[in-house]
Tab-separated table of C-alpha atoms in Angstrom:
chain	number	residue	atom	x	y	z
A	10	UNK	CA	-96.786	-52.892	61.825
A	11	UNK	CA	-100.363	-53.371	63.384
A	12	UNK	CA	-101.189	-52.958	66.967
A	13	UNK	CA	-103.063	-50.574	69.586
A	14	UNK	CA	-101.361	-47.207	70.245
A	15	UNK	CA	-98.573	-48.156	73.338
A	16	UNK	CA	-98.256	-51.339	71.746
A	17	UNK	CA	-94.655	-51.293	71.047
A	18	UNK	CA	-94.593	-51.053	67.743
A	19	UNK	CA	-91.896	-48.194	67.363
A	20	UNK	CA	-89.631	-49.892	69.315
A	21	UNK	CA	-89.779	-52.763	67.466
A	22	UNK	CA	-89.726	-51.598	64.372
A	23	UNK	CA	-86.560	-49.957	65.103
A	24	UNK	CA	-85.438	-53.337	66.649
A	25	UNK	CA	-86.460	-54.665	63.020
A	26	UNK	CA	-84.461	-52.680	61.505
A	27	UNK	CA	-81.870	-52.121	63.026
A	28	UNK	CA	-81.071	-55.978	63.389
A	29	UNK	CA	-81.847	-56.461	59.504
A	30	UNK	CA	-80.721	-53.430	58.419
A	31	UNK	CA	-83.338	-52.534	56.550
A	32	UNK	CA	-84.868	-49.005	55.919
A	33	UNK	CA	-87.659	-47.858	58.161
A	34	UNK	CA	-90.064	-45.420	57.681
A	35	UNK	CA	-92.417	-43.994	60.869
A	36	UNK	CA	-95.149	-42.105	60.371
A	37	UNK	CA	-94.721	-40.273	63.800
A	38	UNK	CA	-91.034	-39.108	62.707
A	39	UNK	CA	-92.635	-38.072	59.334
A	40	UNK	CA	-94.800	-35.825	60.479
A	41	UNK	CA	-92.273	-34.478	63.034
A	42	UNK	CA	-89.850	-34.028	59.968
A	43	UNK	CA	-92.665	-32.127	58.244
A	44	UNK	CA	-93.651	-30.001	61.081
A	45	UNK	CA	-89.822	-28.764	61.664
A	46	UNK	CA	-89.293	-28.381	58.120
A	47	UNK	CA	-92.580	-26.586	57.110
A	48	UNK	CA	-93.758	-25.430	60.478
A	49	UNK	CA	-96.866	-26.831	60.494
A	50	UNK	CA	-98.251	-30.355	58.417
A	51	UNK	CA	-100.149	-28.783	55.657
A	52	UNK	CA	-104.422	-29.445	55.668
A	53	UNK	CA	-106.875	-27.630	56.941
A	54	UNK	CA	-107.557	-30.222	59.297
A	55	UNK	CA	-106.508	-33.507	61.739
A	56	UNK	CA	-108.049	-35.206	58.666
A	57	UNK	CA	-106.217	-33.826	55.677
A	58	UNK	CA	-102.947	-33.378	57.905
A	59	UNK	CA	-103.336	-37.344	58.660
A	60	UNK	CA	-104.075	-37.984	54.967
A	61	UNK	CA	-100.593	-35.629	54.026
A	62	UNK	CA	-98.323	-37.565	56.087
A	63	UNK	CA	-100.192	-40.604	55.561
A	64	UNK	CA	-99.314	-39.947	51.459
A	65	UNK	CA	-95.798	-38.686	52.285
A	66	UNK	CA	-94.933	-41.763	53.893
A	67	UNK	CA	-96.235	-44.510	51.580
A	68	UNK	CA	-94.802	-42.547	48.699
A	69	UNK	CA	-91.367	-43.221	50.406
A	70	UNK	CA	-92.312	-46.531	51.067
A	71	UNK	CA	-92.988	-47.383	47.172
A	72	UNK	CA	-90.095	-45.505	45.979
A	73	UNK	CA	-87.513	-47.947	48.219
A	74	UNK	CA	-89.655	-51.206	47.421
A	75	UNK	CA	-89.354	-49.897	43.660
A	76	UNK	CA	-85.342	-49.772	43.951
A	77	UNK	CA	-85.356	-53.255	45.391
A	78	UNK	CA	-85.606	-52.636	49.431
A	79	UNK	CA	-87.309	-54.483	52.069
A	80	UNK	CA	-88.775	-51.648	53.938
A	81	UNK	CA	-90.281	-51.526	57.814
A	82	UNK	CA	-93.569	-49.515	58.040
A	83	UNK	CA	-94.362	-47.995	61.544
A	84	UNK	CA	-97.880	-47.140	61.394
A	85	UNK	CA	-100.743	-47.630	62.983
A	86	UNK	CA	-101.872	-50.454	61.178
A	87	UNK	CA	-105.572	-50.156	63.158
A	88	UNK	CA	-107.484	-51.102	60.057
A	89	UNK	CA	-107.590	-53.698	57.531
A	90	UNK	CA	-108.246	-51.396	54.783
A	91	UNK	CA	-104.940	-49.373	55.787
A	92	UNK	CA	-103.296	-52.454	55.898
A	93	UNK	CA	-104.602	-52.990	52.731
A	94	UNK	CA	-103.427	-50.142	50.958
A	95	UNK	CA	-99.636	-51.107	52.248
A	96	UNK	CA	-100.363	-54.284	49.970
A	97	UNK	CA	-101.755	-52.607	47.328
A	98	UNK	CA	-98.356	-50.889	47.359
A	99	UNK	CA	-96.056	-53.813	48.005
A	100	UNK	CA	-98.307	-55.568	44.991
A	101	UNK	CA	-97.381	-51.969	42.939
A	102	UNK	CA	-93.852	-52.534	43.479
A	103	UNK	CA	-93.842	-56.643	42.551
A	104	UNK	CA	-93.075	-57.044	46.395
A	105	UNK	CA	-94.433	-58.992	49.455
A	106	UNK	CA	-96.128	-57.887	52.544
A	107	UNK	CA	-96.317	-59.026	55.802
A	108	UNK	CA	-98.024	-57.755	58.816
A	109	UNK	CA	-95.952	-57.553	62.161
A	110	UNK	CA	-99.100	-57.365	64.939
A	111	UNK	CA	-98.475	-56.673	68.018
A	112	UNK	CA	-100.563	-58.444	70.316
A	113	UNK	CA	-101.102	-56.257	73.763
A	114	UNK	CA	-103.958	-55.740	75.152
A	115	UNK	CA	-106.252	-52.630	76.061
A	116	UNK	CA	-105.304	-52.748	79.900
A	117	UNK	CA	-101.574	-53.059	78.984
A	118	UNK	CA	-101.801	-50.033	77.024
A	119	UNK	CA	-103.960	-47.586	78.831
A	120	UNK	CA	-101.360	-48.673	81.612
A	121	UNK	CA	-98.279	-47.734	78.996
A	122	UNK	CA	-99.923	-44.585	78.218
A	123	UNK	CA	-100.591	-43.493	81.856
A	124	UNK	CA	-97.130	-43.866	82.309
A	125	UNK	CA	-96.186	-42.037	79.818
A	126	UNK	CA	-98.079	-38.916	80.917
A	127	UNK	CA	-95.397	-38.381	83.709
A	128	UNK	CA	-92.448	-39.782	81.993
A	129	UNK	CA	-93.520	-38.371	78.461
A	130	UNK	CA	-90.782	-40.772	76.809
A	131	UNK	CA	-92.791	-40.359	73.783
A	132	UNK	CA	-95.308	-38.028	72.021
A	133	UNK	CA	-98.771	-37.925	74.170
A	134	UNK	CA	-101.831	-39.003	71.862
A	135	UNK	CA	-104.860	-37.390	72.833
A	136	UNK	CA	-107.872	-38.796	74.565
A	137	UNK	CA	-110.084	-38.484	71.218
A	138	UNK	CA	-107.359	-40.068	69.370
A	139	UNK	CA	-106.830	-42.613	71.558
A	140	UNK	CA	-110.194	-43.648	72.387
A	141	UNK	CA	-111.210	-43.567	68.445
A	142	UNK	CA	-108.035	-45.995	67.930
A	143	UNK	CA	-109.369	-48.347	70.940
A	144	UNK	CA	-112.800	-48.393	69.179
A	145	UNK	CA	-111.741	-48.726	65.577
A	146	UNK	CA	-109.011	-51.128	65.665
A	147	UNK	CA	-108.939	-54.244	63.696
A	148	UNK	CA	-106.886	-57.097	64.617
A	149	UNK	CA	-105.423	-58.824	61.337
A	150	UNK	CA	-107.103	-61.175	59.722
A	151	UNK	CA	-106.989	-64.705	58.517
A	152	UNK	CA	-106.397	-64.156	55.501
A	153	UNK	CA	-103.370	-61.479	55.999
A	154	UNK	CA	-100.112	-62.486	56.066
A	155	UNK	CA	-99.059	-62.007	59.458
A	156	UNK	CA	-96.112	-62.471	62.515
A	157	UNK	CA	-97.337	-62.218	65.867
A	158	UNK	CA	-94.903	-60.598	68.845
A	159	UNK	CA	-95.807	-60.416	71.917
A	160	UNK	CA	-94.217	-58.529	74.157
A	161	UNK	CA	-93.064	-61.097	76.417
A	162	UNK	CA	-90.899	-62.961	74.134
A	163	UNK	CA	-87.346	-61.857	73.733
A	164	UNK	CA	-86.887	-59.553	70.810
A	165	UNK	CA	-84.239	-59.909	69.025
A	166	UNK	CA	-84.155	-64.063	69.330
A	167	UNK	CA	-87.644	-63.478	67.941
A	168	UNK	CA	-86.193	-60.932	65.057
A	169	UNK	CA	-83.507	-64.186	63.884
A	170	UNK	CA	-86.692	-66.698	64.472
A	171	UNK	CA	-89.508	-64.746	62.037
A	172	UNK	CA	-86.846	-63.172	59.310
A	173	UNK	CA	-83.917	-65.809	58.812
């Protein structure tokens, strides 16, 4: 998954998978896993606590591509060397990759996560993070393999379009 934070790309990744049935692995839900189970996401710092998670959750990722699963990846995706390293993985594992970008714009989701701040339907990402993911993000490439949604289309007639 690739696309600013707001985007959508939780709920469709659970659209994805849910519709393929295919495992799915979120990188917010890891680290809330990690945080109930440990108490706290081990690292010193927002850095090395990223990094942790970051680690737990492609190690999952290459362990289910290694037994033969497609797998759904909610991440950030902000970066082409991230996005990268999820096909380096893929490549590991003899398997494919494909990028699923979400194409919304900045207005759409500063609007999204105003919202959000009184209806708090999801975790709240701070300002820093938020402004550092506006700034740094990448939009995929030419050369990556990749399905655009937006999120006007319908989603699951777009689901049976892109994966049948």
């Amino acid at each position: 998954m690739s696309g600013l934070p707001f985007s959508g790309k939780s709920t469709l990744s659970r659209k994805i998978s849910e519709q393929l049935k295919l495992p799915r692995i979120s990188f917010d839900e890891a680290w809330l896993e990690v945080e109930q189970k440990e108490g706290v996401v081990p690292g010193v710092n927002d850095v090395e606590q990223w990094m942790y998670i970051n680690k737990t959750c492609e190690e999952r990722a290459l362990q289910l591509l290694r037994d033969g699963h497609s797998v759904v990846y909610d991440n950030l995706g902000s970066e082409y060397k991230h996005r990268e390293k999820m096909r380096n993985i893929a490549n590991e594992a003899e398997a494919s990759s494909k990028i699923v970008y979400l194409d919304v714009g900045k207005k759409e989701v500063n609007m999204r996560r105003e919202i959000n701040l009184s209806s708090k339907e999801r975790h709240q990402v701070s300002d820093e993070n938020f402004d550092k993911a506006l700034k740094t993000f990448e939009p995929p490439r030419e050369n990556e393999i990749t399905i655009i949604y937006n999120p006007l289309q319908d989603m699951e007639a777009w689901i049976d379009t892109e994966f049948s």
